[in-house]
């Protein structure tokens, strides 16, 4: 509540100060902006690297994807501002930088979900997840690894023609794993001869 003994100018300054304090708290807390999905992603990824590929890790990665889709932060409006007709809660769009971090976390969570599925020999599910990653994040960080892993999954299902097609698509100078792609293509071509 705003102290009644303040002049109108002091009340305005008081409200602005309270809003600034709230904004400062939000800016300091990475969890309130972009830290939660990123932190959860890191924890899930560490579990995965330690050898855990159970459904718990996959569920965590799916929850991270959902959290990363948030586009707004909800801010409680001070009562004095509400008295002038403002709603009790405002949905403020996240800044572009934060949206970018969320998108990156969401894409990484999708890619790593596919890796968990591969570890569990769920190759059909992994193929679908990798295809979805490539469709939703064309040119994303994991595009070329997703192509290679999708091709490997297809090979486990004796879908060699589809695997070769994807590997040919990945056979580009921009691919940091170009050498691996060419070795796989060469191996598949020599097998077919």
XYZ file of C-alpha atoms in Angstrom:
193
model
C 0.000 0.000 0.000
C 1.116 3.525 -0.726
C 1.553 5.731 2.367
C -1.262 8.313 2.434
C 0.908 11.145 3.785
C 2.888 11.349 0.525
C 2.221 14.066 -2.013
C 1.012 12.998 -5.496
C 4.545 13.372 -6.870
C 5.994 11.356 -3.981
C 3.342 8.667 -4.499
C 4.288 8.458 -8.161
C 7.971 8.195 -7.246
C 7.112 5.547 -4.621
C 5.229 3.445 -7.188
C 8.019 3.826 -9.735
C 10.600 2.856 -7.117
C 8.609 -0.267 -6.171
C 8.283 -1.234 -9.824
C 12.022 -0.689 -10.334
C 12.820 -2.843 -7.277
C 10.623 -5.610 -8.646
C 12.256 -5.314 -12.047
C 15.719 -5.454 -10.434
C 14.746 -8.635 -8.546
C 13.521 -10.211 -11.761
C 16.691 -9.235 -13.610
C 18.916 -10.647 -10.856
C 17.071 -13.937 -10.741
C 18.040 -15.906 -13.809
C 15.430 -18.506 -12.881
C 12.623 -16.012 -13.381
C 13.794 -15.150 -16.872
C 15.808 -17.735 -18.720
C 17.573 -19.877 -16.150
C 14.921 -22.439 -15.333
C 14.789 -24.202 -18.720
C 18.556 -23.864 -19.167
C 19.356 -25.167 -15.673
C 16.918 -28.048 -15.988
C 18.336 -28.859 -19.406
C 21.851 -28.983 -17.978
C 20.769 -31.326 -15.160
C 18.919 -33.637 -17.551
C 21.870 -33.653 -19.953
C 24.313 -34.524 -17.153
C 22.071 -37.439 -16.149
C 22.033 -38.554 -19.767
C 25.821 -38.326 -20.037
C 26.123 -40.388 -16.864
C 24.290 -43.168 -18.669
C 20.698 -42.596 -17.670
C 18.336 -42.911 -20.605
C 15.222 -43.962 -18.734
C 11.802 -42.437 -19.168
C 12.506 -40.016 -16.293
C 15.163 -38.223 -18.334
C 12.894 -38.174 -21.381
C 10.075 -36.711 -19.268
C 12.428 -34.040 -17.898
C 13.481 -33.131 -21.425
C 9.838 -32.896 -22.507
C 9.058 -30.619 -19.544
C 12.008 -28.426 -20.511
C 10.612 -28.167 -24.035
C 7.273 -27.020 -22.621
C 8.908 -24.511 -20.256
C 11.030 -23.172 -23.101
C 7.921 -22.342 -25.118
C 6.941 -19.597 -22.665
C 6.767 -16.262 -24.441
C 5.644 -14.033 -21.566
C 6.568 -13.317 -17.968
C 3.730 -12.505 -15.584
C 4.240 -9.428 -13.408
C 2.018 -8.479 -10.484
C 0.803 -4.892 -10.792
C 0.969 -2.770 -7.599
C -2.412 -2.021 -5.988
C -2.032 1.715 -6.606
C -1.706 1.100 -10.320
C -4.594 -1.383 -10.215
C -6.733 1.332 -8.605
C -6.286 3.359 -11.795
C -7.704 0.535 -13.887
C -4.704 -1.675 -14.555
C -5.193 -5.441 -14.361
C -3.756 -7.261 -11.321
C -1.304 -9.202 -13.488
C 0.394 -8.136 -16.710
C 1.846 -10.527 -19.257
C 5.055 -8.911 -20.482
C 6.694 -10.355 -23.613
C 10.127 -11.821 -23.010
C 12.975 -9.894 -24.649
C 14.345 -11.352 -27.914
C 17.590 -12.461 -26.228
C 15.674 -14.492 -23.647
C 13.393 -15.934 -26.348
C 16.521 -17.034 -28.198
C 17.822 -18.804 -25.099
C 14.458 -20.515 -24.609
C 14.381 -21.608 -28.261
C 17.895 -22.997 -27.967
C 16.984 -24.947 -24.817
C 13.825 -26.260 -26.435
C 15.670 -27.444 -29.544
C 18.469 -29.040 -27.538
C 15.929 -30.838 -25.348
C 14.245 -32.245 -28.444
C 17.544 -33.454 -29.921
C 18.659 -35.042 -26.645
C 15.272 -36.728 -26.293
C 16.029 -38.465 -29.585
C 19.421 -39.570 -28.248
C 17.719 -41.090 -25.190
C 15.311 -42.880 -27.504
C 18.251 -44.234 -29.491
C 19.935 -45.432 -26.288
C 16.725 -47.297 -25.473
C 16.653 -48.835 -28.990
C 13.438 -46.924 -29.751
C 14.642 -46.148 -33.260
C 11.225 -45.411 -34.763
C 10.506 -42.834 -32.051
C 14.002 -41.369 -32.461
C 13.487 -41.008 -36.226
C 10.247 -39.108 -35.619
C 11.836 -36.868 -32.969
C 14.835 -36.099 -35.188
C 12.564 -35.331 -38.153
C 10.532 -33.009 -35.926
C 13.709 -31.305 -34.715
C 14.863 -30.702 -38.284
C 11.440 -29.394 -39.286
C 11.077 -27.074 -36.275
C 14.717 -25.905 -36.129
C 16.058 -25.794 -39.689
C 19.632 -24.621 -39.434
C 19.625 -25.243 -35.668
C 22.689 -26.172 -33.648
C 21.945 -29.889 -33.890
C 20.806 -30.036 -37.541
C 23.730 -32.019 -38.929
C 24.070 -34.377 -35.941
C 20.297 -34.928 -36.195
C 20.677 -35.884 -39.854
C 23.475 -38.340 -39.124
C 21.627 -39.915 -36.194
C 18.422 -40.130 -38.206
C 20.344 -41.943 -40.947
C 21.833 -44.344 -38.382
C 18.356 -45.072 -37.001
C 17.056 -45.702 -40.510
C 19.884 -48.161 -41.089
C 18.805 -50.176 -38.030
C 15.456 -50.587 -39.780
C 17.055 -51.608 -43.106
C 15.881 -48.364 -44.724
C 19.174 -47.828 -46.521
C 17.839 -45.712 -49.395
C 16.317 -43.196 -46.970
C 19.522 -43.160 -44.899
C 21.642 -42.507 -47.999
C 19.289 -39.705 -49.049
C 19.668 -37.962 -45.672
C 23.439 -38.468 -45.653
C 23.659 -36.926 -49.137
C 21.719 -33.953 -47.792
C 24.258 -33.722 -44.943
C 27.180 -33.922 -47.409
C 27.900 -30.211 -47.385
C 30.894 -28.061 -46.481
C 28.926 -26.398 -43.649
C 28.669 -29.731 -41.832
C 31.382 -30.011 -39.162
C 31.020 -33.813 -39.424
C 31.471 -33.890 -43.188
C 34.239 -36.488 -42.981
C 32.000 -38.841 -40.983
C 29.169 -38.367 -43.482
C 31.452 -39.206 -46.393
C 32.810 -42.286 -44.613
C 29.258 -43.504 -43.980
C 28.252 -42.842 -47.591
C 31.353 -44.605 -48.886
C 30.695 -47.591 -46.630
C 27.064 -47.827 -47.727
C 27.988 -47.535 -51.409
C 30.619 -50.279 -51.132
C 28.087 -52.542 -49.368
C 25.589 -52.099 -52.184
C 28.121 -53.056 -54.879
